XYZ file of C-alpha atoms in Angstrom:
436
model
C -17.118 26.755 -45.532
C -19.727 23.980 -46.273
C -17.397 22.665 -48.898
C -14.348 22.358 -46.212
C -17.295 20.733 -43.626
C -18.237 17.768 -46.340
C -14.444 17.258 -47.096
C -14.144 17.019 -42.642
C -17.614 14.707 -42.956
C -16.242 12.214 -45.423
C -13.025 12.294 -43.765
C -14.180 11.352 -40.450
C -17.060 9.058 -40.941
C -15.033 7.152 -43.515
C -12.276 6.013 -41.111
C -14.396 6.131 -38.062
C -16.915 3.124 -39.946
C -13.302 0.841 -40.069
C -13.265 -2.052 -38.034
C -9.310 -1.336 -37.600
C -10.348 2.152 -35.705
C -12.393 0.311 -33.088
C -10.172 -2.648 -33.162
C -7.172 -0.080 -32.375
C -9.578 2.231 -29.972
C -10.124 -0.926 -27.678
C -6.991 -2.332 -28.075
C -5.131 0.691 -27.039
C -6.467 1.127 -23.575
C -5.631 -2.702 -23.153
C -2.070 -2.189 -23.775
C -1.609 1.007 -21.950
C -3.169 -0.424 -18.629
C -1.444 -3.461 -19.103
C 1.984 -1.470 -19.566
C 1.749 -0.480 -15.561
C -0.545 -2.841 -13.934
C 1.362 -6.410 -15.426
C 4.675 -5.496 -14.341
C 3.435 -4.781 -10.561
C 1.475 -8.204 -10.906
C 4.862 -10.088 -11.692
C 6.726 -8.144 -9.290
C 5.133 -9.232 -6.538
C 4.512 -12.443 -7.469
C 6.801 -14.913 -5.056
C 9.955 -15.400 -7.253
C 11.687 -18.866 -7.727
C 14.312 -19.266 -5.101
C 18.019 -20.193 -6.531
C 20.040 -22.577 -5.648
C 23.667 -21.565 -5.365
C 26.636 -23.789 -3.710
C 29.497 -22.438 -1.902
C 33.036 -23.568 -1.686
C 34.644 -21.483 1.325
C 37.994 -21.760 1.326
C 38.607 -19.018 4.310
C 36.872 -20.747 6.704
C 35.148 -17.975 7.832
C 31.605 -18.630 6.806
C 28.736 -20.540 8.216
C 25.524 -21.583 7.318
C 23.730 -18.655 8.990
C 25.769 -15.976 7.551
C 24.682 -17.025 3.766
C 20.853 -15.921 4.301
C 18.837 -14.088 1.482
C 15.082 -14.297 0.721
C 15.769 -15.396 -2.578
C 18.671 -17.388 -2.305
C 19.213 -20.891 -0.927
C 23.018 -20.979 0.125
C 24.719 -24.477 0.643
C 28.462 -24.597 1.952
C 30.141 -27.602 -0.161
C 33.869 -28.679 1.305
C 34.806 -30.204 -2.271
C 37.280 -29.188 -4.327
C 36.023 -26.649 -6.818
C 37.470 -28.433 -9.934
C 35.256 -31.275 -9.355
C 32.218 -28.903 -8.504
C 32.564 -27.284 -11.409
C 31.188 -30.029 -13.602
C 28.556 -30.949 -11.605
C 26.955 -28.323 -9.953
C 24.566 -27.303 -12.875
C 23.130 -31.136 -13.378
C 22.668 -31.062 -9.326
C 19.946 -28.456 -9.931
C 22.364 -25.274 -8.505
C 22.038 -21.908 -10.678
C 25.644 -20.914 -9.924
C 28.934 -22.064 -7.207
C 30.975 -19.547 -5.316
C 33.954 -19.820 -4.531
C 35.417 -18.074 -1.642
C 39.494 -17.283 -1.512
C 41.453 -17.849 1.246
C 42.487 -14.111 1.382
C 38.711 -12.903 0.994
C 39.516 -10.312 3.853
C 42.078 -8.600 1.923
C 41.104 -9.184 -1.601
C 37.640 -9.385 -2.114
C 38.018 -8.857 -5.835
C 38.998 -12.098 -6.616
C 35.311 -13.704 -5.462
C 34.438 -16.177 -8.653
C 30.623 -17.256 -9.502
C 30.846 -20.289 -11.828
C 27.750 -19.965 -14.144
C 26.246 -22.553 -16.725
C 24.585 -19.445 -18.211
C 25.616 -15.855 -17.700
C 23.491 -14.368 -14.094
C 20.722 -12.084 -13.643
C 22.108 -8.873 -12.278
C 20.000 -9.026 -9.169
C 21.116 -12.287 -8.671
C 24.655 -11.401 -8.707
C 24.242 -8.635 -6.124
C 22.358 -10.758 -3.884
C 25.705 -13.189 -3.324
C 27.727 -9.948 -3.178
C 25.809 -8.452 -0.784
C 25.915 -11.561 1.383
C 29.266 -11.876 1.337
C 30.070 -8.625 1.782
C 27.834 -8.143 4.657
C 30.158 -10.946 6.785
C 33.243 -9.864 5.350
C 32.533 -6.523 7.092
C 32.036 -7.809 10.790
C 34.947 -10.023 10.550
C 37.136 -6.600 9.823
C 35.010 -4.574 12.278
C 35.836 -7.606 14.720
C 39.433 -7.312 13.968
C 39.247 -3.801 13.972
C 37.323 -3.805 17.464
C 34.297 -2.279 16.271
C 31.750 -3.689 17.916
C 28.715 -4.620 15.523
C 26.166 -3.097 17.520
C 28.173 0.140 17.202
C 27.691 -0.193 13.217
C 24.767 -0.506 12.741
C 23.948 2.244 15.038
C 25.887 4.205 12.256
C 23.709 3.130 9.005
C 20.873 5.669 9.149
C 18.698 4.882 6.532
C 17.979 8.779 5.018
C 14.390 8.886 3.110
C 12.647 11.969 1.281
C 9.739 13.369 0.887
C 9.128 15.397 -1.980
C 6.030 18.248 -1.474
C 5.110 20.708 -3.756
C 4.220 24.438 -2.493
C 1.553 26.549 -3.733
C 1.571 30.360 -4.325
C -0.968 29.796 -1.295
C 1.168 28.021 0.572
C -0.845 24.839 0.124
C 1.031 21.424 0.246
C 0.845 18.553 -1.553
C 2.716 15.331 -1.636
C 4.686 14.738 -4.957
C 6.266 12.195 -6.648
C 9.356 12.944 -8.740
C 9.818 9.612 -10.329
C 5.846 9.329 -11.013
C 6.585 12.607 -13.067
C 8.752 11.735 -15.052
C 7.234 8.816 -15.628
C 3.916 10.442 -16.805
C 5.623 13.082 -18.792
C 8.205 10.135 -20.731
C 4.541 8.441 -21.313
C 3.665 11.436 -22.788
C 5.736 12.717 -24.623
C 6.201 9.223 -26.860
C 2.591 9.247 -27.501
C 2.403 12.764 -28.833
C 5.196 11.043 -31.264
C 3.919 8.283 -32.005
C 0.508 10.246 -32.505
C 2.121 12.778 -34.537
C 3.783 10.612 -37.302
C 0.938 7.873 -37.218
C -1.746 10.546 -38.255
C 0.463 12.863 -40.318
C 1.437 10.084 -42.572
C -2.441 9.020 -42.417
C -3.264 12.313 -44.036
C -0.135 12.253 -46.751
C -1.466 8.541 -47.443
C -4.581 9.506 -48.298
C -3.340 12.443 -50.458
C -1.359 9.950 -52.545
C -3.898 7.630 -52.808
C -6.194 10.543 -54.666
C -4.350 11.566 -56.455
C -2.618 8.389 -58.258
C -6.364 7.015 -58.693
C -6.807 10.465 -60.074
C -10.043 11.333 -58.402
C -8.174 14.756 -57.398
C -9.247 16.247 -60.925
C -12.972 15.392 -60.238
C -12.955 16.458 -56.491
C -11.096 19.422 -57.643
C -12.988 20.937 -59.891
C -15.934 21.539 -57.250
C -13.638 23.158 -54.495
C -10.667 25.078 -54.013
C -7.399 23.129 -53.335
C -6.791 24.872 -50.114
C -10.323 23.837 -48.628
C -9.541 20.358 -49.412
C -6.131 19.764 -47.877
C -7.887 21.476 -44.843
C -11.047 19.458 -44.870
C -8.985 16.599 -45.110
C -6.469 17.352 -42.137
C -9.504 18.308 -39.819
C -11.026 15.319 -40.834
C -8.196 13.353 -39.776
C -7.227 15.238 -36.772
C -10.789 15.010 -35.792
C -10.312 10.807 -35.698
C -7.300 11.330 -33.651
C -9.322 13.585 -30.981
C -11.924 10.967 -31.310
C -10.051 7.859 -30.380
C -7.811 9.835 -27.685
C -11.039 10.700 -25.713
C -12.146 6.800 -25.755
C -8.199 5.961 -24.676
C -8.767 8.502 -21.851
C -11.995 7.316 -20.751
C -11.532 3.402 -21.354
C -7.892 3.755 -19.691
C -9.457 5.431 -16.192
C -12.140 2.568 -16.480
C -9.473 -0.413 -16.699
C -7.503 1.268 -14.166
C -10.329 1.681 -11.408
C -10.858 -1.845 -12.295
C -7.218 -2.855 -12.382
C -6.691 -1.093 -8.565
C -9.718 -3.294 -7.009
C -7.992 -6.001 -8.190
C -4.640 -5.115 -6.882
C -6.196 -3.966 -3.401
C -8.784 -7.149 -2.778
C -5.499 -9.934 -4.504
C -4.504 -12.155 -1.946
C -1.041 -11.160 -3.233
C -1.731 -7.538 -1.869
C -3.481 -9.261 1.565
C 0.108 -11.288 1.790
C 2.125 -7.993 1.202
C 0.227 -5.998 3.877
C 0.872 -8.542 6.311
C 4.325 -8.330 5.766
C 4.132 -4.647 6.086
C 2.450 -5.385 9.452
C 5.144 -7.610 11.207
C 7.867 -5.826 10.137
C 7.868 -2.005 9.659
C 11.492 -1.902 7.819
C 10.251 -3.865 5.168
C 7.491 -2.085 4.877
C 8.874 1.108 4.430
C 11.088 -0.838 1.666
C 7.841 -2.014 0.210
C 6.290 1.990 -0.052
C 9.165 3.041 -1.309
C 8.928 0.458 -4.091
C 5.141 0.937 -4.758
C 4.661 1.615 -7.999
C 0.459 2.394 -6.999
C 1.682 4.737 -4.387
C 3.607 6.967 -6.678
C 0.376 6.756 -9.173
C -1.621 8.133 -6.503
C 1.106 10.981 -5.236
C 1.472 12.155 -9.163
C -2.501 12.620 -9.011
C -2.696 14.322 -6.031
C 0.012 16.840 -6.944
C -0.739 17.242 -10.727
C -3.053 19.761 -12.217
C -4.843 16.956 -14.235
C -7.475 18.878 -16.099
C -4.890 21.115 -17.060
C -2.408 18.535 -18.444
C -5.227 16.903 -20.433
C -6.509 20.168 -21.795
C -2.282 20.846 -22.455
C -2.440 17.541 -24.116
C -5.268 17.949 -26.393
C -4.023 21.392 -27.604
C -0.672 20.217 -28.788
C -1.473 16.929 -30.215
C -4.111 19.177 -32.433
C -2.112 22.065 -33.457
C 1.424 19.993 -33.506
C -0.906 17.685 -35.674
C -2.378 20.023 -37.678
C 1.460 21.789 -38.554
C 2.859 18.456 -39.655
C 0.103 17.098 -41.038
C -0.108 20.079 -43.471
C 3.986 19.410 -44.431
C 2.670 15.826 -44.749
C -0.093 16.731 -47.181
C 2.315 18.670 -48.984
C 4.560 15.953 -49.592
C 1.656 13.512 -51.083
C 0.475 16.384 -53.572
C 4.131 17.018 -54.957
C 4.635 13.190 -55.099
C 2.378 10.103 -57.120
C 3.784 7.180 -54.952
C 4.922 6.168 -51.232
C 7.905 5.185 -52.483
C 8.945 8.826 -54.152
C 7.346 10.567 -50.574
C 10.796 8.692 -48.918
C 13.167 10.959 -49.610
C 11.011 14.182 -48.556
C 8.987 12.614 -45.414
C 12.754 12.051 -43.744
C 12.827 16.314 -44.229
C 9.310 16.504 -42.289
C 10.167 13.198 -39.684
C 13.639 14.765 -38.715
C 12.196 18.094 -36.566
C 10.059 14.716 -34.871
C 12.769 12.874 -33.790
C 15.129 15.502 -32.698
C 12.035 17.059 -30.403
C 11.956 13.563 -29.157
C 15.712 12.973 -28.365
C 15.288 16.467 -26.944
C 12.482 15.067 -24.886
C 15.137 12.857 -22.621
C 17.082 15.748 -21.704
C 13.756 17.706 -21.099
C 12.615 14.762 -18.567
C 16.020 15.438 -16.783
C 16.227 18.628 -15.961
C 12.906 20.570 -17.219
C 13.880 23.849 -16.031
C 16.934 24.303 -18.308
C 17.784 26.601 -21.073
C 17.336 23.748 -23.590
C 13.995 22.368 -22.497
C 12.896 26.227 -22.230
C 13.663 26.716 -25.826
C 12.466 23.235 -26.775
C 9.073 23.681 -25.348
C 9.000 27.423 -27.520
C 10.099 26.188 -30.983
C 6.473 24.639 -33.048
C 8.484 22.090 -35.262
C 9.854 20.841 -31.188
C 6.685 22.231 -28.518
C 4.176 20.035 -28.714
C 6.420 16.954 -27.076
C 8.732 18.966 -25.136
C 6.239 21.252 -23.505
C 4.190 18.456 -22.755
C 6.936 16.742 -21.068
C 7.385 19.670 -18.517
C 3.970 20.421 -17.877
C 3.945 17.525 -14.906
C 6.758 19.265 -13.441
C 4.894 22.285 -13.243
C 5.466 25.126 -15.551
C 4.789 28.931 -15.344
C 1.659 30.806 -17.419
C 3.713 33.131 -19.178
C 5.993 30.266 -21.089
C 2.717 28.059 -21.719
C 1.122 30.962 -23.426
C 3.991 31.880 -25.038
C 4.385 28.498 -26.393
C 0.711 28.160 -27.262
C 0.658 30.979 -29.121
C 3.866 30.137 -31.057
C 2.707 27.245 -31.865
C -0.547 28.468 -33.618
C 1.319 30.400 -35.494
C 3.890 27.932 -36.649
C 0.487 26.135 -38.039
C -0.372 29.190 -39.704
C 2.579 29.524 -41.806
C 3.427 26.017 -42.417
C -0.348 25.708 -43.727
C 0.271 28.865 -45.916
C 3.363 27.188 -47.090
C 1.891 23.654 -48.155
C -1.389 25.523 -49.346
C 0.767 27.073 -52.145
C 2.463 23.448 -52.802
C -0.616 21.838 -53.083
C -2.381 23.868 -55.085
C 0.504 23.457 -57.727
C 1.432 19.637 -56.793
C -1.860 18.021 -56.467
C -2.885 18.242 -60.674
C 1.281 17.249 -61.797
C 2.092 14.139 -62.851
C 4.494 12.281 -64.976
C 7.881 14.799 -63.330
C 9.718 13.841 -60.158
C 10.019 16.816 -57.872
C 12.630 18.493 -56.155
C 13.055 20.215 -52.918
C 14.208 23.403 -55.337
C 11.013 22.861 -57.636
C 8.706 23.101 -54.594
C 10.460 26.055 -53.293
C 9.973 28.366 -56.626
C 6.042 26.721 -56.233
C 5.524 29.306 -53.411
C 5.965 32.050 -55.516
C 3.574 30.846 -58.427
C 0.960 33.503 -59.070
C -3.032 32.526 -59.282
């Protein structure tokens, strides 16, 4: 045992003394806060109004029907051939040109573009258009306008979560899938970063052949598992300062948000008129942070996270190791870390699905299977999921570590001291049965 704790010592202090760790461990937090709270800076920053001329050839438009917040409409009566080479130099993002027949075929609407347009841009002029194009035929139709818009009830949800107590909580549907997509691609990016970490430094050994020295003081089996504690220990390591310097930045990030004179602007809005700011709540990123807090067991999706980035660590990391010991370069590791990588990627393409529709047979068996649990069960834990399947999965999970360690600790014992012979899949297989 005090063999396996130096191997874990060196392990750890040795990459925790890098200046890349800390560089990564300060970097990270950076980047995630930055991920949420720089897109909700730019989206509410005021946007650059375009320019767009209009060529209406119906008759039925004026100036006070071609209103958007950010759109400046100006009706042209030119013809459009002549508009069409000029309009871009004039400073205008894009012409219209409106049909005759517009009433009756509103398909053939053309926007002349020097470039190709922003989506949201195009559905702005659509909407527009289509907006007076519908009271003209309600006019013909002698509908009266006021009688429409009676008609457009504008249907909202609110999602709330029931206890077995009957307690209530809001929720936020989008906000959890949004946490469990976040993470579910860190426990694979996690998961192949430190995996191939510990097959690295297996390599590395044993092509400097320091192996035979180390060896010959300890067993083969308390190395590999010094040496994936070690590692798995740095990964616990720098996910606790993520956790702790993320909360910080975002408590710092939120002040920011809630004392910006962008936020002041927005609430004043929200003030004068209460449509828009129902549109605005809707919209909030910040509220549906605050709704996924409220109604998410935190503690327990932390502690759910910590459990299966260790153990879903510590099963692939002892494939990984396996594959450095039968191996003497990166380059030979290719063709068997593809074998390991594959059960990755699938639990991640799996992981979509999962985010769609968490209480299906797939993402039930997905969230069961080791090689696939640790990102799929961590995807439906925000979601909520029941005791008996996150036991069950826990438990199948240690022992998928158990007998994928039993499996490598027979391939490393054999792989680590070869050299000079390229192994195949076949020659590691009859190493499980070696004797001694």
């Amino acid at each position: 045992m005090n063999k396996i704790l130096l191997v874990i010592q060196r392990e750890y202090l040795t990459r925790i003394q890098k200046k890349s760790f800390w560089i990564a461990s300060l970097l990270g937090p950076i980047l995630i806060t930055a991920i949420y709270a720089v897109p909700i800076w730019l989206a509410m920053q005021d946007k650059e109004v375009k320019r767009i001329e209009v060529v209406d050839e119906s008759g039925l438009f004026q100036i006070t029907d071609l209103v958007d917040k950010e759109v400046e409409f100006k009706l042209v009566n030119k013809p459009v051939a002549d508009l069409k080479a000029n309009f871009a130099k004039e400073g205008y993002t894009a012409l219209v040109h409106l049909p005759k027949d517009i009433l009756t075929n509103g398909k053939d609407l053309k926007i002349y573009s020097e470039k190709n347009l922003s989506l949201s841009l195009k559905s702005s002029i659509e909407r527009v258009i289509e907006k007076k194009v519908r009271a003209v035929l309600m006019k013909e139709a002698g509908i009266a306008s006021e009688v429409y818009e009676k008609t457009q009830v504008d249907v909202g949800s609110e999602t709330v979560t029931v206890s077995e107590t009957g307690n209530e909580t809001s929720s936020s549907s989008g906000g959890a899938m949004i946490l469990a997509g976040v993470m579910g691609l860190l426990l694979y990016i996690t998961l192949l970063l430190y995996g191939s970490q510990v097959m690295n430094g297996v390599i590395e050994e044993k092509s400097s052949r320091i192996i035979e020295v180390i060896i010959s003081s300890i067993k083969p089996y308390q190395l590999m598992l010094g040496k994936i504690l070690g590692v798995g220990m740095v990964g616990l390591t720098q996910f606790l300062l993520w956790i702790v310097l993320t909360i910080g930045l975002s408590q710092v990030a939120s002040k920011f948000y809630q004392t910006s004179p962008i936020q002041q602007k927005v609430e004043q809005v929200k003030k004068a008129d209460p449509k828009v700011a129902k549109e605005i709540n809707d919209a909030s990123p910040m509220e549906e942070v605050t709704k996924v807090i409220e109604s998410t067991n935190i503690p327990l999706v932390v502690g759910g996270f910590l459990f299966y980035f260790l153990f879903g660590y510590l099963l692939y990391s002892s494939l990984f190791a396996a594959i450095g010991s039968a191996v003497e370069s990166a380059t030979e590791a290719q063709q068997f870390t593809f074998i390991v990588m594959l059960p990755i990627i699938a639990a991640f393409m799996m992981a979509q699905f999962t985010m769609q529709d968490p209480d299906s047979t797939m993402a039930f068996w997905a969230s069961m299977i080791p090689f696939t649990s640790p990102i799929n069960m961590m995807v439906r834990l925000p979601y909520g999921v029941p005791a008996w399947e996150l036991a069950t999965s826990m438990t199948l999970l240690v022992l998928g570590f158990l007998a994928c360690s039993w499996i490598s600790a027979r391939i490393y014992r054999i792989g680590i001291l070869m050299y000079g012979k390229k192994v195949t899949v076949k020659e590691m297989a009859k190493w499980l049965f070696y004797k001694g």
